[in-house]
Amino acid sequence: MFIISIALQKGGTGKSTTAQAMASTLGSKNKKVLLIDMDAQGNVTYASGVDNPQKTIFDVLNKDCETSEALINCKYYDLISSDRRLTNIEVAEDVDPMLLKNVIGSLKAYDFIVIDTPPALGNLSYTSLIASDYVVIPTEPRPFALQGLGALNDTITSIQNSLNPNLKVLGILLIKYNNRTVLNRDIKVMIEDYAKKINTTVFKTAIREGIVVAEAQTVRQPLIDYAKTSKVNDDYKAFALEVLQIIGA
């Protein structure tokens, strides 16, 4: 089983889109996938077409239910949905850092667990990274990208030096990338240089921008169904294949 967090402390960087697209694509390749929505905003839960779930990741973490009771079967993956009450965990001072890892430890049936983390380096992201084997960092090619990458890398390094020495940055994924602009190409080179410094790489696949992403989320369908012939879907499929090759799955 491979556990992968999608993480960056900025909002609007495509974390939820990437998490759902990865889960859907892996599921379409006959992988058994669990998608966990650790973001109180619940974007992945909403995009998965789930309303008013009876049990959520908050209930699981709070030990109010068994993990199996919170599983929701979607077309390509199982989902454990978000909950607004996750903000209580995010701001709590005495959260067990192994909270999510202990929950995931009881799950044996999955090939992949994909975790969508919140846009902040608080308790929820911290516990997600401690529970993970790998982290994928999605970022837009924007001038301030390196600042966000640096802050996240500091957190990852801290976790590697303490509670999860096996955590590995699988790679940096460029989102909304346009190779026809000089600025995008220049920033890509900067990010590639930075990736070398932190012993990781930029994925060969970059995700192009496309209105179909917002459209699919609006109608609450996986991109792989809503726009299967789109360039963005092609990019996410190529990205998923690249992930499989890197981890040898």
GROMACS .gro file of C-alpha atoms in nm:
model
  249
    1MET     CA    1   0.000   0.000   0.000
    2PHE     CA    2   0.126   0.346  -0.094
    3ILE     CA    3   0.009   0.651   0.102
    4ILE     CA    4   0.043   0.983  -0.081
    5SER     CA    5  -0.038   1.329   0.055
    6ILE     CA    6  -0.106   1.618  -0.180
    7ALA     CA    7   0.028   1.920   0.006
    8LEU     CA    8   0.110   2.290  -0.015
    9GLN     CA    9   0.013   2.557   0.235
   10LYS     CA   10  -0.139   2.787  -0.027
   11GLY     CA   11  -0.496   2.767  -0.150
   12GLY     CA   12  -0.587   2.757  -0.517
   13THR     CA   13  -0.286   2.550  -0.619
   14GLY     CA   14  -0.483   2.253  -0.747
   15LYS     CA   15  -0.442   2.023  -0.446
   16SER     CA   16  -0.800   1.898  -0.443
   17THR     CA   17  -0.816   1.871  -0.822
   18THR     CA   18  -0.491   1.675  -0.823
   19ALA     CA   19  -0.602   1.447  -0.540
   20GLN     CA   20  -0.930   1.358  -0.709
   21ALA     CA   21  -0.774   1.323  -1.055
   22MET     CA   22  -0.502   1.095  -0.918
   23ALA     CA   23  -0.752   0.881  -0.728
   24SER     CA   24  -0.984   0.857  -1.029
   25THR     CA   25  -0.708   0.772  -1.274
   26LEU     CA   26  -0.553   0.508  -1.048
   27GLY     CA   27  -0.897   0.363  -0.984
   28SER     CA   28  -0.965   0.344  -1.357
   29LYS     CA   29  -0.649   0.130  -1.383
   30ASN     CA   30  -0.797  -0.127  -1.147
   31LYS     CA   31  -0.610  -0.001  -0.844
   32LYS     CA   32  -0.800  -0.010  -0.515
   33VAL     CA   33  -0.792   0.352  -0.398
   34LEU     CA   34  -0.904   0.538  -0.087
   35LEU     CA   35  -0.930   0.918  -0.101
   36ILE     CA   36  -0.928   1.098   0.235
   37ASP     CA   37  -1.047   1.459   0.249
   38MET     CA   38  -0.854   1.622   0.535
   39ASP     CA   39  -0.949   1.976   0.431
   40ALA     CA   40  -1.236   2.130   0.628
   41GLN     CA   41  -1.341   2.314   0.312
   42GLY     CA   42  -1.444   1.977   0.170
   43ASN     CA   43  -1.370   2.047  -0.196
   44VAL     CA   44  -1.294   1.683  -0.279
   45THR     CA   45  -1.603   1.569  -0.093
   46TYR     CA   46  -1.821   1.814  -0.286
   47ALA     CA   47  -1.661   1.731  -0.622
   48SER     CA   48  -1.723   1.363  -0.550
   49GLY     CA   49  -2.096   1.432  -0.531
   50VAL     CA   50  -2.125   1.360  -0.160
   51ASP     CA   51  -2.370   1.558   0.054
   52ASN     CA   52  -2.436   1.523   0.426
   53PRO     CA   53  -2.235   1.208   0.494
   54GLN     CA   54  -2.339   1.021   0.807
   55LYS     CA   55  -1.980   0.962   0.917
   56THR     CA   56  -1.671   1.165   0.828
   57ILE     CA   57  -1.297   1.171   0.883
   58PHE     CA   58  -1.364   1.382   1.192
   59ASP     CA   59  -1.575   1.104   1.343
   60VAL     CA   60  -1.302   0.852   1.263
   61LEU     CA   61  -1.024   1.065   1.414
   62ASN     CA   62  -1.241   1.140   1.717
   63LYS     CA   63  -1.304   0.765   1.761
   64ASP     CA   64  -1.678   0.811   1.730
   65CYS     CA   65  -1.698   0.542   1.462
   66GLU     CA   66  -1.496   0.270   1.297
   67THR     CA   67  -1.310   0.360   0.978
   68SER     CA   68  -1.525   0.115   0.782
   69GLU     CA   69  -1.840   0.306   0.884
   70ALA     CA   70  -1.712   0.624   0.716
   71LEU     CA   71  -1.624   0.471   0.379
   72ILE     CA   72  -1.828   0.604   0.086
   73ASN     CA   73  -1.811   0.413  -0.240
   74CYS     CA   74  -1.756   0.638  -0.542
   75LYS     CA   75  -1.709   0.523  -0.901
   76TYR     CA   76  -1.329   0.503  -0.902
   77TYR     CA   77  -1.240   0.516  -0.534
   78ASP     CA   78  -1.367   0.496  -0.181
   79LEU     CA   79  -1.392   0.827   0.003
   80ILE     CA   80  -1.373   0.933   0.365
   81SER     CA   81  -1.535   1.272   0.356
   82SER     CA   82  -1.439   1.603   0.507
   83ASP     CA   83  -1.613   1.774   0.796
   84ARG     CA   84  -1.626   2.139   0.903
   85ARG     CA   85  -1.544   2.022   1.254
   86LEU     CA   86  -1.192   1.944   1.133
   87THR     CA   87  -1.113   2.305   1.218
   88ASN     CA   88  -1.137   2.199   1.585
   89ILE     CA   89  -0.846   1.961   1.530
   90GLU     CA   90  -0.656   2.217   1.327
   91VAL     CA   91  -0.645   2.468   1.615
   92ALA     CA   92  -0.619   2.223   1.907
   93GLU     CA   93  -0.301   2.231   2.113
   94ASP     CA   94  -0.282   1.866   2.218
   95VAL     CA   95  -0.337   1.670   1.895
   96ASP     CA   96  -0.170   1.331   1.877
   97PRO     CA   97   0.062   1.361   1.573
   98MET     CA   98   0.007   0.990   1.500
   99LEU     CA   99  -0.370   1.033   1.486
  100LEU     CA  100  -0.418   0.966   1.115
  101LYS     CA  101  -0.137   0.712   1.093
  102ASN     CA  102  -0.308   0.500   1.357
  103VAL     CA  103  -0.633   0.513   1.159
  104ILE     CA  104  -0.469   0.421   0.830
  105GLY     CA  105  -0.282   0.137   0.996
  106SER     CA  106  -0.606  -0.058   1.017
  107LEU     CA  107  -0.671  -0.034   0.642
  108LYS     CA  108  -0.525  -0.322   0.446
  109ALA     CA  109  -0.747  -0.351   0.138
  110TYR     CA  110  -0.611  -0.058  -0.063
  111ASP     CA  111  -0.331  -0.025  -0.316
  112PHE     CA  112  -0.324   0.354  -0.271
  113ILE     CA  113  -0.443   0.602  -0.012
  114VAL     CA  114  -0.449   0.961  -0.141
  115ILE     CA  115  -0.484   1.240   0.116
  116ASP     CA  116  -0.602   1.590   0.025
  117THR     CA  117  -0.454   1.825   0.285
  118PRO     CA  118  -0.569   2.175   0.382
  119PRO     CA  119  -0.397   2.495   0.259
  120ALA     CA  120  -0.211   2.546   0.586
  121LEU     CA  121   0.077   2.380   0.769
  122GLY     CA  122  -0.122   2.306   1.082
  123ASN     CA  123  -0.222   1.992   1.269
  124LEU     CA  124  -0.414   1.837   0.980
  125SER     CA  125  -0.131   1.867   0.728
  126TYR     CA  126   0.123   1.760   0.989
  127THR     CA  127  -0.063   1.443   1.081
  128SER     CA  128  -0.125   1.368   0.713
  129LEU     CA  129   0.246   1.389   0.631
  130ILE     CA  130   0.337   1.173   0.929
  131ALA     CA  131   0.097   0.909   0.798
  132SER     CA  132   0.230   0.922   0.441
  133ASP     CA  133   0.498   0.745   0.242
  134TYR     CA  134   0.515   1.019  -0.019
  135VAL     CA  135   0.411   1.378  -0.076
  136VAL     CA  136   0.325   1.540  -0.408
  137ILE     CA  137   0.359   1.919  -0.415
  138PRO     CA  138   0.138   2.093  -0.672
  139THR     CA  139   0.231   2.453  -0.747
  140GLU     CA  140   0.155   2.713  -1.007
  141PRO     CA  141   0.448   2.871  -1.194
  142ARG     CA  142   0.414   3.203  -1.016
  143PRO     CA  143   0.684   3.441  -0.884
  144PHE     CA  144   0.621   3.354  -0.518
  145ALA     CA  145   0.617   2.976  -0.571
  146LEU     CA  146   0.957   2.923  -0.413
  147GLN     CA  147   0.846   3.084  -0.087
  148GLY     CA  148   0.567   2.830  -0.047
  149LEU     CA  149   0.793   2.543  -0.142
  150GLY     CA  150   1.054   2.652   0.113
  151ALA     CA  151   0.807   2.664   0.401
  152LEU     CA  152   0.665   2.321   0.316
  153ASN     CA  153   1.013   2.173   0.279
  154ASP     CA  154   1.104   2.296   0.628
  155THR     CA  155   0.800   2.112   0.766
  156ILE     CA  156   0.879   1.796   0.569
  157THR     CA  157   1.240   1.801   0.689
  158SER     CA  158   1.123   1.837   1.049
  159ILE     CA  159   0.894   1.536   1.009
  160GLN     CA  160   1.168   1.332   0.841
  161ASN     CA  161   1.398   1.407   1.134
  162SER     CA  162   1.142   1.300   1.391
  163LEU     CA  163   0.825   1.097   1.341
  164ASN     CA  164   0.846   0.981   0.979
  165PRO     CA  165   1.203   0.934   0.855
  166ASN     CA  166   1.077   0.744   0.549
  167LEU     CA  167   0.867   1.032   0.411
  168LYS     CA  168   0.980   1.119   0.059
  169VAL     CA  169   0.890   1.407  -0.169
  170LEU     CA  170   0.773   1.226  -0.479
  171GLY     CA  171   0.800   1.543  -0.686
  172ILE     CA  172   0.676   1.893  -0.759
  173LEU     CA  173   0.383   1.908  -1.001
  174LEU     CA  174   0.341   2.221  -1.211
  175ILE     CA  175  -0.026   2.320  -1.234
  176LYS     CA  176  -0.181   2.560  -1.487
  177TYR     CA  177   0.143   2.557  -1.680
  178ASN     CA  178   0.177   2.727  -2.018
  179ASN     CA  179   0.509   2.654  -2.189
  180ARG     CA  180   0.442   2.922  -2.447
  181THR     CA  181   0.507   3.202  -2.199
  182VAL     CA  182   0.859   3.310  -2.115
  183LEU     CA  183   0.763   3.373  -1.751
  184ASN     CA  184   0.629   3.021  -1.703
  185ARG     CA  185   0.939   2.867  -1.859
  186ASP     CA  186   1.171   3.083  -1.648
  187ILE     CA  187   0.992   2.998  -1.324
  188LYS     CA  188   0.994   2.630  -1.417
  189VAL     CA  189   1.375   2.646  -1.439
  190MET     CA  190   1.386   2.813  -1.096
  191ILE     CA  191   1.163   2.545  -0.947
  192GLU     CA  192   1.373   2.269  -1.107
  193ASP     CA  193   1.686   2.421  -0.955
  194TYR     CA  194   1.519   2.438  -0.615
  195ALA     CA  195   1.395   2.079  -0.646
  196LYS     CA  196   1.755   1.961  -0.683
  197LYS     CA  197   1.850   2.139  -0.362
  198ILE     CA  198   1.585   1.948  -0.167
  199ASN     CA  199   1.671   1.616  -0.333
  200THR     CA  200   1.358   1.583  -0.539
  201THR     CA  201   1.250   1.660  -0.893
  202VAL     CA  202   0.982   1.832  -1.097
  203PHE     CA  203   0.752   1.583  -1.264
  204LYS     CA  204   0.808   1.552  -1.638
  205THR     CA  205   0.434   1.595  -1.676
  206ALA     CA  206   0.293   1.946  -1.627
  207ILE     CA  207  -0.080   2.012  -1.602
  208ARG     CA  208  -0.214   2.261  -1.850
  209GLU     CA  209  -0.491   2.504  -1.763
  210GLY     CA  210  -0.842   2.426  -1.881
  211ILE     CA  211  -1.194   2.542  -1.810
  212VAL     CA  212  -1.304   2.177  -1.805
  213VAL     CA  213  -1.162   2.143  -1.452
  214ALA     CA  214  -1.405   2.398  -1.308
  215GLU     CA  215  -1.687   2.260  -1.524
  216ALA     CA  216  -1.631   1.905  -1.397
  217GLN     CA  217  -1.627   2.028  -1.037
  218THR     CA  218  -1.945   2.227  -1.094
  219VAL     CA  219  -2.137   1.923  -1.219
  220ARG     CA  220  -1.956   1.709  -0.960
  221GLN     CA  221  -1.813   1.455  -1.199
  222PRO     CA  222  -1.458   1.318  -1.214
  223LEU     CA  223  -1.256   1.486  -1.485
  224ILE     CA  224  -1.188   1.143  -1.633
  225ASP     CA  225  -1.561   1.113  -1.711
  226TYR     CA  226  -1.660   1.473  -1.779
  227ALA     CA  227  -1.377   1.560  -2.019
  228LYS     CA  228  -1.197   1.237  -2.100
  229THR     CA  229  -1.055   1.373  -2.428
  230SER     CA  230  -0.938   1.705  -2.281
  231LYS     CA  231  -0.574   1.807  -2.264
  232VAL     CA  232  -0.598   1.848  -1.887
  233ASN     CA  233  -0.726   1.494  -1.844
  234ASP     CA  234  -0.448   1.368  -2.071
  235ASP     CA  235  -0.199   1.548  -1.847
  236TYR     CA  236  -0.338   1.397  -1.529
  237LYS     CA  237  -0.334   1.049  -1.682
  238ALA     CA  238   0.031   1.098  -1.780
  239PHE     CA  239   0.107   1.225  -1.431
  240ALA     CA  240  -0.053   0.918  -1.271
  241LEU     CA  241   0.151   0.690  -1.496
  242GLU     CA  242   0.465   0.880  -1.398
  243VAL     CA  243   0.382   0.827  -1.031
  244LEU     CA  244   0.337   0.453  -1.089
  245GLN     CA  245   0.672   0.434  -1.265
  246ILE     CA  246   0.858   0.627  -0.994
  247ILE     CA  247   0.728   0.415  -0.705
  248GLY     CA  248   0.740   0.090  -0.902
  249ALA     CA  249   0.373   0.005  -0.860
   0.00000   0.00000   0.00000
